Coordinates of C-alpha atoms in Angstrom, one line a residue:
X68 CA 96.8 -85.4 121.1
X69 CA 100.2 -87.0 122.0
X70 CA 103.2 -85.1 122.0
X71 CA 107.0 -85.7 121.3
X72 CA 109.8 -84.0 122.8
X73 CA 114.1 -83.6 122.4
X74 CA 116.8 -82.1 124.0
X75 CA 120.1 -81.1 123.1
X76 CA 122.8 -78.4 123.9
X77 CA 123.1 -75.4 121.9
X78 CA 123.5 -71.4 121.5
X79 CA 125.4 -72.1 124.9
X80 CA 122.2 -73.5 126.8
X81 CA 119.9 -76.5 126.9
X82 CA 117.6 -76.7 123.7
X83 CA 114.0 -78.3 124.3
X84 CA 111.6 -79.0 121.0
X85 CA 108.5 -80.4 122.0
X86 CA 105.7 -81.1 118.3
X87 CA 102.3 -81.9 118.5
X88 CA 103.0 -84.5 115.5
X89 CA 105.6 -87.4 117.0
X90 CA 106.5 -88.1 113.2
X91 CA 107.8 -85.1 112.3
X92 CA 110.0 -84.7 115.2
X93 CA 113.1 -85.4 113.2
X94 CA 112.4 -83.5 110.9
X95 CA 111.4 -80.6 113.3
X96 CA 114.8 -81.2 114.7
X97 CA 117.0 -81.4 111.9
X98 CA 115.2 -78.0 110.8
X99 CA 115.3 -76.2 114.7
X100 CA 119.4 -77.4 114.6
X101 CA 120.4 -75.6 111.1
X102 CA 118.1 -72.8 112.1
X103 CA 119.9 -72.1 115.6
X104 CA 123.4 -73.4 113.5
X105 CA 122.5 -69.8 111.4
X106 CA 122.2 -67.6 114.4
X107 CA 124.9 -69.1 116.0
X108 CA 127.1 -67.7 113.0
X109 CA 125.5 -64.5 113.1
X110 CA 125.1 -63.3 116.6
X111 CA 127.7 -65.0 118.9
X112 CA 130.1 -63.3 120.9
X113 CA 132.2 -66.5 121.5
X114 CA 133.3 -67.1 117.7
X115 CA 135.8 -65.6 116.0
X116 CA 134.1 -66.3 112.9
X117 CA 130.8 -64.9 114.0
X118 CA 129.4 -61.4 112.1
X119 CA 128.8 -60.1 115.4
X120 CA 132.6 -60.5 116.0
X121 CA 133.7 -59.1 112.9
X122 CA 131.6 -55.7 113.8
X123 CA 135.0 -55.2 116.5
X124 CA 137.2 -55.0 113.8
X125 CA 135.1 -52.5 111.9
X126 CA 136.5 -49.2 113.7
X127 CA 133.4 -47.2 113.4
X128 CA 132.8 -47.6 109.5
X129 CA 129.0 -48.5 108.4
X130 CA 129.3 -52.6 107.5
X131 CA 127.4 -54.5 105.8
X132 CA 125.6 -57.3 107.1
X133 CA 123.3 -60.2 106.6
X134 CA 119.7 -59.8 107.3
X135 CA 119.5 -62.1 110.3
X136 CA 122.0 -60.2 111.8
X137 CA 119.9 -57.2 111.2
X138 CA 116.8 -58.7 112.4
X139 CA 118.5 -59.7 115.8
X140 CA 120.3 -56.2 116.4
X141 CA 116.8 -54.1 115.7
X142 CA 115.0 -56.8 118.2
X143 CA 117.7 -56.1 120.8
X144 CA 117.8 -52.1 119.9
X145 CA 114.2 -52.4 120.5
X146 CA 114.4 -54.2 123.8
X147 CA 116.7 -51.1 124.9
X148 CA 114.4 -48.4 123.5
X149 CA 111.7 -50.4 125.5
X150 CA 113.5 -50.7 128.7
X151 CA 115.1 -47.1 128.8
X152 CA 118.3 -48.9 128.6
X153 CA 118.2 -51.7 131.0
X154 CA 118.6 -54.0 128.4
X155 CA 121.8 -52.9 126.2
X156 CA 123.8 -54.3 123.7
X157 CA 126.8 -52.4 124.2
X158 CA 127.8 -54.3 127.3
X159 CA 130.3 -56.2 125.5
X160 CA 133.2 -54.9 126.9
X161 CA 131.8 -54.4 130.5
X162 CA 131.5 -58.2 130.5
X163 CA 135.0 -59.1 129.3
X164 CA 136.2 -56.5 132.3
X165 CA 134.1 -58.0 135.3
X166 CA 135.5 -62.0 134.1
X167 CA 131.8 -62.9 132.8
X168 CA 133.6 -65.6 130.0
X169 CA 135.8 -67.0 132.7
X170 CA 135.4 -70.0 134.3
X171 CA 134.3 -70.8 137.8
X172 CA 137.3 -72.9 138.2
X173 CA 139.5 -69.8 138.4
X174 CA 138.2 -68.6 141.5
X175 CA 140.3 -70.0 144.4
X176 CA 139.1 -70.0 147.7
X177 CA 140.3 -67.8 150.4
X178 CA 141.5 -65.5 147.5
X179 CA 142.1 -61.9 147.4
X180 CA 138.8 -60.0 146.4
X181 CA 139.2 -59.2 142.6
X182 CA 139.7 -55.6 141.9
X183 CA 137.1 -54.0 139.5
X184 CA 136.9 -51.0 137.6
X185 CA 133.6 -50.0 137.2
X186 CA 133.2 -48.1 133.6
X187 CA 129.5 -46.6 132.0
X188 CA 128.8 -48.9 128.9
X189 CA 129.0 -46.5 125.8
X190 CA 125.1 -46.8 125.3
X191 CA 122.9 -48.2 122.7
X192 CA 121.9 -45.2 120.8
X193 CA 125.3 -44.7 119.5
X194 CA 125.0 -48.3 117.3
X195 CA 123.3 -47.4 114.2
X196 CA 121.1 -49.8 111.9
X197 CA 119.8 -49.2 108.2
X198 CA 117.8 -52.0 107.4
X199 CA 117.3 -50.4 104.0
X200 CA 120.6 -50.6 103.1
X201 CA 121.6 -53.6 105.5
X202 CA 124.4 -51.8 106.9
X203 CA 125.4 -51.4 111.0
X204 CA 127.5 -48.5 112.4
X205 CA 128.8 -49.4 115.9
X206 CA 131.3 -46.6 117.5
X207 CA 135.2 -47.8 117.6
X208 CA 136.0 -49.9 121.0
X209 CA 132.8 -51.2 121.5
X210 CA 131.9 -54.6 121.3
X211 CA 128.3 -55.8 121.2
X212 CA 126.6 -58.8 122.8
X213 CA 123.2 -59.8 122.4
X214 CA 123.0 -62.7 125.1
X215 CA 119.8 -60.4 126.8
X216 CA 117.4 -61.1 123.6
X217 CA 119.3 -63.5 120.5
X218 CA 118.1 -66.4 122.5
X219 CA 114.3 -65.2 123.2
X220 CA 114.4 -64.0 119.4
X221 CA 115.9 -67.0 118.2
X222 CA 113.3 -68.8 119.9
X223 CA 110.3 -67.0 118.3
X224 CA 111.3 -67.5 115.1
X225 CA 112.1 -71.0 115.0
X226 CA 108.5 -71.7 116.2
X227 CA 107.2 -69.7 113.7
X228 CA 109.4 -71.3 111.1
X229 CA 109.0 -74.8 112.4
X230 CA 105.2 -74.6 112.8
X231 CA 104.7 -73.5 109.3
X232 CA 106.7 -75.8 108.1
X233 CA 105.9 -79.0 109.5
X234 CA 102.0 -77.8 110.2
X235 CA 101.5 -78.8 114.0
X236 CA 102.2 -77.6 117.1
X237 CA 105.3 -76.2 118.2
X238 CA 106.9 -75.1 121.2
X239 CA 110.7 -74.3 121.6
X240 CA 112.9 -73.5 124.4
X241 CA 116.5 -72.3 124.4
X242 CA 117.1 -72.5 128.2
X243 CA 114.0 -71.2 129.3
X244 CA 113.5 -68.8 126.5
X245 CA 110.1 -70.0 125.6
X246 CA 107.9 -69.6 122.8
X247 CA 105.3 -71.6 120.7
X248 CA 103.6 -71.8 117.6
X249 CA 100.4 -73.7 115.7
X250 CA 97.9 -75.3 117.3
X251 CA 98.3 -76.0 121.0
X252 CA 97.7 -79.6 122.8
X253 CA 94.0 -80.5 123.4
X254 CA 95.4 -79.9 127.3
X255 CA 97.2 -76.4 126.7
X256 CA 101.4 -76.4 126.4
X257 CA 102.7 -77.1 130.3
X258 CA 105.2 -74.8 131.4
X259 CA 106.7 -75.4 134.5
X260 CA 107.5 -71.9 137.0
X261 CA 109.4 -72.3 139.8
X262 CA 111.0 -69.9 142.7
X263 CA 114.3 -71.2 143.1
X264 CA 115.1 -68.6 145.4
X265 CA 111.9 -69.2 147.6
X266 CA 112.0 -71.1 150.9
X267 CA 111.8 -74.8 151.1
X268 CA 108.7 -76.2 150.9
X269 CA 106.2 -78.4 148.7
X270 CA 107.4 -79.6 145.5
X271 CA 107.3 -76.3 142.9
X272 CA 104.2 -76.7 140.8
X273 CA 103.1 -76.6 137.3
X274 CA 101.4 -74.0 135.5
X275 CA 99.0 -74.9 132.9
X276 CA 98.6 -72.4 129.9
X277 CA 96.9 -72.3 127.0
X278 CA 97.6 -71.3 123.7
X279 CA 95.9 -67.5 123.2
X280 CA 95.6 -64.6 120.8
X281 CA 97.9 -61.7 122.1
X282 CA 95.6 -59.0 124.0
X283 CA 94.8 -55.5 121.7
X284 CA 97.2 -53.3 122.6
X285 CA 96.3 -50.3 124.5
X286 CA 96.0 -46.9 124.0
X287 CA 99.3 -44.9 125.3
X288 CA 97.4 -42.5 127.1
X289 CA 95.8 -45.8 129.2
X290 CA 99.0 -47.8 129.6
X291 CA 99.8 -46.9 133.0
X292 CA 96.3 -47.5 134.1
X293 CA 97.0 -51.6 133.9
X294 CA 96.9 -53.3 137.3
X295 CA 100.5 -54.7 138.0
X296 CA 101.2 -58.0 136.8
X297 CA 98.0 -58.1 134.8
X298 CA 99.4 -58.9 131.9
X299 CA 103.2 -58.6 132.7
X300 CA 105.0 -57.5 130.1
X301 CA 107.7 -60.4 129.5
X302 CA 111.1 -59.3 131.0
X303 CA 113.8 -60.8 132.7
X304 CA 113.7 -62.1 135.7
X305 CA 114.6 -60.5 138.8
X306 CA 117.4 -60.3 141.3
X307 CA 118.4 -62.7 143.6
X308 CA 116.6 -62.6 147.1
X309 CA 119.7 -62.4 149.9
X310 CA 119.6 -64.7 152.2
X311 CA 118.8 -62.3 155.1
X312 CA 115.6 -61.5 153.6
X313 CA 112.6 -63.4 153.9
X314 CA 110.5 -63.9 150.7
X315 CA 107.3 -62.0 150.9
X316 CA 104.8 -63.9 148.4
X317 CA 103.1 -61.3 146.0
X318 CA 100.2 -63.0 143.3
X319 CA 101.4 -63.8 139.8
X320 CA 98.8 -65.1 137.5
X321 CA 96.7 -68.0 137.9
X322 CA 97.3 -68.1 141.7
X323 CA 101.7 -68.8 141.4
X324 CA 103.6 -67.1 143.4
X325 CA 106.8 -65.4 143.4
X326 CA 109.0 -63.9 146.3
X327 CA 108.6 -60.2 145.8
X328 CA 112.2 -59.4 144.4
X329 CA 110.7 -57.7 141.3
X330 CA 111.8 -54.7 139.7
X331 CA 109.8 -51.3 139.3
X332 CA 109.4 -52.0 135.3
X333 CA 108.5 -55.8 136.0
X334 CA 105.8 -54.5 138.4
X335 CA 104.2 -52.3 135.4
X336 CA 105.2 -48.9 137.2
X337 CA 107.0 -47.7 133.8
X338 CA 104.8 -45.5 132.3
X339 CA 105.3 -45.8 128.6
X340 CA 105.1 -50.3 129.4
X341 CA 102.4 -51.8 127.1
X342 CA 101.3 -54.7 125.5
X343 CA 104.0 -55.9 123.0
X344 CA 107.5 -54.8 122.4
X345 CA 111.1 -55.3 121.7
X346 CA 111.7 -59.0 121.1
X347 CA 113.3 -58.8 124.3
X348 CA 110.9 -60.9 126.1
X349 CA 110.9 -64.6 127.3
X350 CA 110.4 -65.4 124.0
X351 CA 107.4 -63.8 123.8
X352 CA 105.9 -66.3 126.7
X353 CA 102.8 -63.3 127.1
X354 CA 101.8 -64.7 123.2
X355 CA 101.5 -67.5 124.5
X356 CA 100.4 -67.6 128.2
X357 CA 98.1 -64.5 128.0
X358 CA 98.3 -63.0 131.8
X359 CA 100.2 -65.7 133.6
X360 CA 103.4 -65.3 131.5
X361 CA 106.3 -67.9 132.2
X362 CA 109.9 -67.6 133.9
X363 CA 113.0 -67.3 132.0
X364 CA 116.6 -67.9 132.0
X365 CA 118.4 -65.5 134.7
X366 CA 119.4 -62.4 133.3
X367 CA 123.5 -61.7 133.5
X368 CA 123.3 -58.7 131.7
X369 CA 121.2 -56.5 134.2
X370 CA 123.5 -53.1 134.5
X371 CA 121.5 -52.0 137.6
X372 CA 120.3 -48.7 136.1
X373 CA 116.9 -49.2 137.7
X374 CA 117.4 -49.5 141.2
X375 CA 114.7 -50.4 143.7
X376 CA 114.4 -50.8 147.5
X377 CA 111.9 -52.9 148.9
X378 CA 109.1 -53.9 147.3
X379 CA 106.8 -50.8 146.5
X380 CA 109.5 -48.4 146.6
X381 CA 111.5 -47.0 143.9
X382 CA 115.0 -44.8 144.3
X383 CA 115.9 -42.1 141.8
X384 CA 117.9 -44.5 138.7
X385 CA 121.4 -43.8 137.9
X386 CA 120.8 -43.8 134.2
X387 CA 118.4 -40.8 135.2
X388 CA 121.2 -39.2 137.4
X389 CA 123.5 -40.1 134.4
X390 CA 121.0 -37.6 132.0
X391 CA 120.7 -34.8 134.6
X392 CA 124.9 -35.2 135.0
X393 CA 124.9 -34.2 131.2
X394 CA 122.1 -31.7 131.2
X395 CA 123.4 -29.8 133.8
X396 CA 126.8 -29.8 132.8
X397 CA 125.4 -28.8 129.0
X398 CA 123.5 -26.1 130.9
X399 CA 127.0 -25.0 132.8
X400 CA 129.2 -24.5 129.1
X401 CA 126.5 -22.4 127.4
X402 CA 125.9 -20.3 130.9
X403 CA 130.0 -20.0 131.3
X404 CA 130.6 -18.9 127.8
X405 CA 127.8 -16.3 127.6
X406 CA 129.3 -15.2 131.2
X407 CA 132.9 -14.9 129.2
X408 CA 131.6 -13.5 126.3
X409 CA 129.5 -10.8 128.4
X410 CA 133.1 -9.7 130.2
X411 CA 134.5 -9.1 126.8
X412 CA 131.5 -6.7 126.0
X413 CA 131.8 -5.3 129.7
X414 CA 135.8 -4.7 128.8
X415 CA 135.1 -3.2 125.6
X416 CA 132.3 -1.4 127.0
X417 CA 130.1 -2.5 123.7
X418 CA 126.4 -2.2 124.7
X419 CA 123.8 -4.4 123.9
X420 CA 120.5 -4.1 122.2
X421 CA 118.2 -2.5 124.2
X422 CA 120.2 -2.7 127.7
X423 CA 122.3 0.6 128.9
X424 CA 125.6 0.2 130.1
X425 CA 125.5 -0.5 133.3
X426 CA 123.0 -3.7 132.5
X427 CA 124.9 -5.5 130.4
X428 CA 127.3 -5.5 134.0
X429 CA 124.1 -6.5 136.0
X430 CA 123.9 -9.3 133.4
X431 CA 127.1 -10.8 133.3
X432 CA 127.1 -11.3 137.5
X433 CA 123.2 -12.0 137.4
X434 CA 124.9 -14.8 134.9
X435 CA 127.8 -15.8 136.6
X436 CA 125.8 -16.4 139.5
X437 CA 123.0 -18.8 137.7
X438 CA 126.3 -20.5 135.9
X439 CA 128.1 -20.9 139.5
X440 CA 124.5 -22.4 140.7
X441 CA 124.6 -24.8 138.0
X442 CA 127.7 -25.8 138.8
X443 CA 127.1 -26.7 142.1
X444 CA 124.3 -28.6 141.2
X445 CA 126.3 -30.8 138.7
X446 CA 128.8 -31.4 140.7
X447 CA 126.3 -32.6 143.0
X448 CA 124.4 -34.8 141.0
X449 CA 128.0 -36.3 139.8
X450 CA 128.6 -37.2 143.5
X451 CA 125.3 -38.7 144.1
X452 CA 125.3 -40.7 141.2
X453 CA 126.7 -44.4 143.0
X454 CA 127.5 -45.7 139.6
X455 CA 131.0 -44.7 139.9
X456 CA 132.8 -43.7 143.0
X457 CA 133.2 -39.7 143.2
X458 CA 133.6 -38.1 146.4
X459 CA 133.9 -34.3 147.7
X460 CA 137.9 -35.1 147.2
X461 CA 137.5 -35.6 144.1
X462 CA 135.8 -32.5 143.5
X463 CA 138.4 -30.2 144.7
X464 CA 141.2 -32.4 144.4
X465 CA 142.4 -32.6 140.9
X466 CA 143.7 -35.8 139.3
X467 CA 143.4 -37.9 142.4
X468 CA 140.0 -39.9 140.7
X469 CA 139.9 -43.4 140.0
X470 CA 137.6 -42.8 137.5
X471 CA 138.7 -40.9 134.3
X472 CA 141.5 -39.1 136.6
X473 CA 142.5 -36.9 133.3
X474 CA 139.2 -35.7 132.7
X475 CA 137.8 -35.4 135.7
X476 CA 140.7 -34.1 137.3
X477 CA 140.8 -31.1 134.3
X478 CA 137.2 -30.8 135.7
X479 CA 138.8 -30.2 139.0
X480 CA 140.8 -27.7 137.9
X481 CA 138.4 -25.7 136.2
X482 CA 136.0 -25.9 139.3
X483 CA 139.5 -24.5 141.3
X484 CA 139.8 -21.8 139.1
X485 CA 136.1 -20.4 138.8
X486 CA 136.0 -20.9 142.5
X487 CA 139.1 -18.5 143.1
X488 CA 137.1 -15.9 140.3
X489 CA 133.6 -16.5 142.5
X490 CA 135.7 -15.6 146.1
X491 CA 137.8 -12.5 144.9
X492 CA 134.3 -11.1 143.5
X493 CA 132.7 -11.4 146.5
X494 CA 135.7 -10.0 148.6
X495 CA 136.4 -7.2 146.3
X496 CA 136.0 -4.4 148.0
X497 CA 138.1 -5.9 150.8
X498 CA 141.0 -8.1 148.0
X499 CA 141.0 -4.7 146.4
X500 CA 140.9 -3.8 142.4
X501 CA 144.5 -4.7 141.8
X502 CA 143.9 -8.1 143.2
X503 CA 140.5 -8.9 141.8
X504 CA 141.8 -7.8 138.3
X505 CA 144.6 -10.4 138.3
X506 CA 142.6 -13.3 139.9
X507 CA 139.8 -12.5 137.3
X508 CA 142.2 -13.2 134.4
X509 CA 141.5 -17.0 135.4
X510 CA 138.3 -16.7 133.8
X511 CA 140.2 -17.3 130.5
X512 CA 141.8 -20.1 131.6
X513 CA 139.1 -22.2 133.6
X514 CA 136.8 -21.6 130.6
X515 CA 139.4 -24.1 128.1
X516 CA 139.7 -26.2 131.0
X517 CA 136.2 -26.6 131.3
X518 CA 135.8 -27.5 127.6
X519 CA 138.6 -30.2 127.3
X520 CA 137.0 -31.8 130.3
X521 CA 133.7 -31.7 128.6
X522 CA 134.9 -33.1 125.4
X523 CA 136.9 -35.8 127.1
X524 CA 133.7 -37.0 128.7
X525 CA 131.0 -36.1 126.7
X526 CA 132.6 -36.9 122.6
X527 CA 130.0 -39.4 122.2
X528 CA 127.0 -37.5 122.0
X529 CA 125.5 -35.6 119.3
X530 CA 124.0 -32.8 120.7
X531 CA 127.0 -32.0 123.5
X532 CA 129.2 -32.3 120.4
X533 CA 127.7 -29.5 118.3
X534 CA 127.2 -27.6 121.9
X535 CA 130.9 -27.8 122.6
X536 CA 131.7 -26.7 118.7
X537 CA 129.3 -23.3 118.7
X538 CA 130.5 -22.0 122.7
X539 CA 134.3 -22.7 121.0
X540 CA 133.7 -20.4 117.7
X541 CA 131.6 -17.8 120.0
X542 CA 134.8 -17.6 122.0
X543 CA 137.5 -17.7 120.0
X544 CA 135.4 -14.7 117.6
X545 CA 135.0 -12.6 121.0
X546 CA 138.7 -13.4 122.1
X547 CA 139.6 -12.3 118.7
X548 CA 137.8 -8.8 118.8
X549 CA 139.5 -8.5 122.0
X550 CA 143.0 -8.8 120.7
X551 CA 141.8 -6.5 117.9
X552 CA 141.2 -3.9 120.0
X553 CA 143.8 -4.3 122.6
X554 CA 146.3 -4.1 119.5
X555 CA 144.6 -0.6 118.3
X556 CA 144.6 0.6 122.0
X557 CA 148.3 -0.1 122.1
X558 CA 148.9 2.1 119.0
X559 CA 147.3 5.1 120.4
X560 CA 148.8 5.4 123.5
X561 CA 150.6 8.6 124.3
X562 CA 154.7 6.6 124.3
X563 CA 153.3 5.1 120.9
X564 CA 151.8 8.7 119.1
X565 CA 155.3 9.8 120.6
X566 CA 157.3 7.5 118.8
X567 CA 155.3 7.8 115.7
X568 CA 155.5 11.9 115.7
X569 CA 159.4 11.8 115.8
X570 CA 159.5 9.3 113.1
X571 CA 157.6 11.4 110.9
X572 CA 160.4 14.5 111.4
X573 CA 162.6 15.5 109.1

């Protein structure tokens, strides 16, 4: 069976249609170009006429939009789902800031390093797609970009398309982005891998794969049971080898081989990888290659949340730092304000259910010392965290951060404040009651402190949000029962029954 094949630029990147029918390659063409013509309106970043574009403008309100557009955004939603957020959408803006649509030509030589601000992307969860009702909510200030899937989508689906359109065999490719469709050549489709990064050798060779069925897909209880790389789950491709390391060759279906700079998810250590998935793939290369998959287009979009030494290894990921940063400092509000609430009942002297006196004291340091603990241990966990640059000035040193230096530094300052509280405590016998008393009164103020540097950092999500909402009413009712009573204390002091007695005389 002879074959026919075209090229021509589009979507940004080289476009390759190769039909099993030569006479219906025009036609193949002419419907592959008005197909990619259609997802060029919807999804590029690079138009000002695009849908994608006119999401920026929306300021947060739902918007309605065409269902290609919602197709592409639930394939790429589902590549981030699938890739705990290696592959997000939200990187819009992260790109503009680092120069990605720049040109080369800009770069001089012997120039000044360029100065980069390194920001956290605002997350895919936050975009929200009906596809009921059509409609896409995506948070004020951030601006999408679908470069890590569109492609590999668009790419499936105008092989599908074209295949049952023109009846043969399909296969597309949108700069490597590879998929097929129909019946296959009597010799199987030939894809062509090659290790660019690899040393210099023989001339690269060719794969040959063959058109088959996708494999069942497994159990989840058996998924992390797979050998690696047998199938690989399609995903981009990895880093760039530096040049000071060697290439250590690792098997890669069919006998190619690949230097070893792989990825722990691209080695099938993620647990929850199986057969399938977002739409995020090469194009769904594993459809068509079975085991030996195929090599894509490089990746520019890789944030570098999973983060792996050398090959076998795996370090602790920053987004997983960046969820124990927010746990712990969830963990620290609910523990301060029940350690501010408890001081109100100590003042009061109001006992709790089924605790004498003296316990609901016990329980208020017991808690001020588990809150102080968690403290330390977000703090920690914020300075470990290499995704942006906090050291131990930082921490004591308020407003000196290059990173959010309003609401980090307010952080700071409330981690000043409860420190002062935590030292006079200790020392009290020795600062003596007077002085403990007055330092103590900082409680109050860290506590707000603490809050605003919450809710400047943490706004975005849900659950923090209603957290930060129910410690805030808990407070302000206790701090209100405190003024209450401080108020009726004042009128029954001996100067104030005084004053009342001789205004009562005749």
């Amino acid at each position: 069976m002879r074959t026919a094949a075209a090229d021509w630029r589009a979507l940004g990147t080289t476009v390759r249609l190769v039909v099993t029918d030569p006479a219906l390659l025009d036609s193949c063409n002419l419907l592959l170009a008005r197909h990619l013509a259609e997802v060029d309106a919807a999804c590029s970043r690079f138009r000002d006429d695009s849908e994608l574009t006119a999401l920026d403008t929306a300021a947060g309100r739902p918007t309605r939009v065409s269902p290609l557009l919602a197709e592409a955004l639930a394939v790429a939603l589902r590549a981030a789902e699938a890739t705990d957020g290696a592959v997000d959408p939200t990187v819009g803006s992260a790109l503009d800031a680092i120069g990605y649509d720049r040109d080369f030509t800009l770069v001089r030589e012997d120039d000044r390093p360029v100065a980069l601000r390194l920001r956290r992307v605002p997350g895919w969860r936050r975009v929200r797609l009906d596809r009921a009702t059509g409609t896409v909510t995506v948070p004020e200030g951030v601006h999408l970009d679908l470069g890590a899937t569109a492609k590999a989508w668009a790419a499936d689906r105008a092989a599908a398309t074209l295949a049952r359109a023109a009846g043969c065999g399909v296969l597309v490719s949108l700069g490597g982005d590879t998929a097929v469709a129909g019946e296959a050549p009597a010799d199987g489709w030939q894809i062509r891998v090659q290790d660019v990064m690899g040393p210099v050798g023989p001339p690269p060779r060719a794969g040959l794969v063959r058109h088959r069925r996708p494999a069942p897909r497994r159990p989840r209880h058996l998924r992390h049971r797979r050998p690696p790389l047998a199938p690989r789950r399609p995903r981009p491709p990895p880093h760039r080898r530096p040049a000071h390391r060697p290439a250590r060759p690792h098997p890669l279906a069919h006998g190619l081989r690949v230097s070893c700079d792989l990825r722990g998810r691209e080695r099938g250590e993620h647990g929850g990888a199986g057969e399938g998935g977002g739409g995020a793939a090469l194009a769904d290369t594993a459809r068509a290659a079975g085991p030996a998959g195929a090599a894509g287009r490089a990746h520019p979009h890789d944030t570098g949340m999973a983060d792996v030494g050398s090959c076998g290894g795996r370090r602790m990921t920053s987004e997983t730092l960046w969820y124990a940063n927010r746990a712990t400092g969830g963990v620290c509000l609910a523990l301060f304000t029940l350690v501010v609430l408890l001081g109100i009942a100590v003042r009061l002297r109001i006992r709790l259910p089924g605790l004498p006196r003296f316990g609901t004291v016990s329980l208020h340091r017991t808690l001020s010392l588990s809150a102080t603990a968690f403290l330390a241990l977000h703090i920690g966990v914020a300075v470990t965290d290499g995704y942006v640059n906090i050291g131990a000035l930082d921490v004591l040193v308020p407003f000196v951060s290059d990173y959010q230096p309003l609401w980090l530094g307010l952080g700071t300052v409330a981690v000043d404040l409860m420190l002062a509280v935590l030292i006079t405590s200790l020392l009290r016998e020795r600062v003596g009651q007077r002085t403990w008393r007055a330092v103590h009164w900082l409680a109050y103020a860290s506590w707000p402190v603490a809050l605003a540097h919450g809710l400047g950092t943490d706004t975005g999500i849900d659950w923090m949000t209603w957290l930060t909402v129910c410690c805030a009413a808990a407070v302000l009712a206790a701090l209100g029962i405190r003024v209450a009573h401080s108020a009726r204390a004042a009128r029954r002091t001996p100067a104030a029954l005084l004053r009342t007695a001789e205004g009562a005389r005749p």
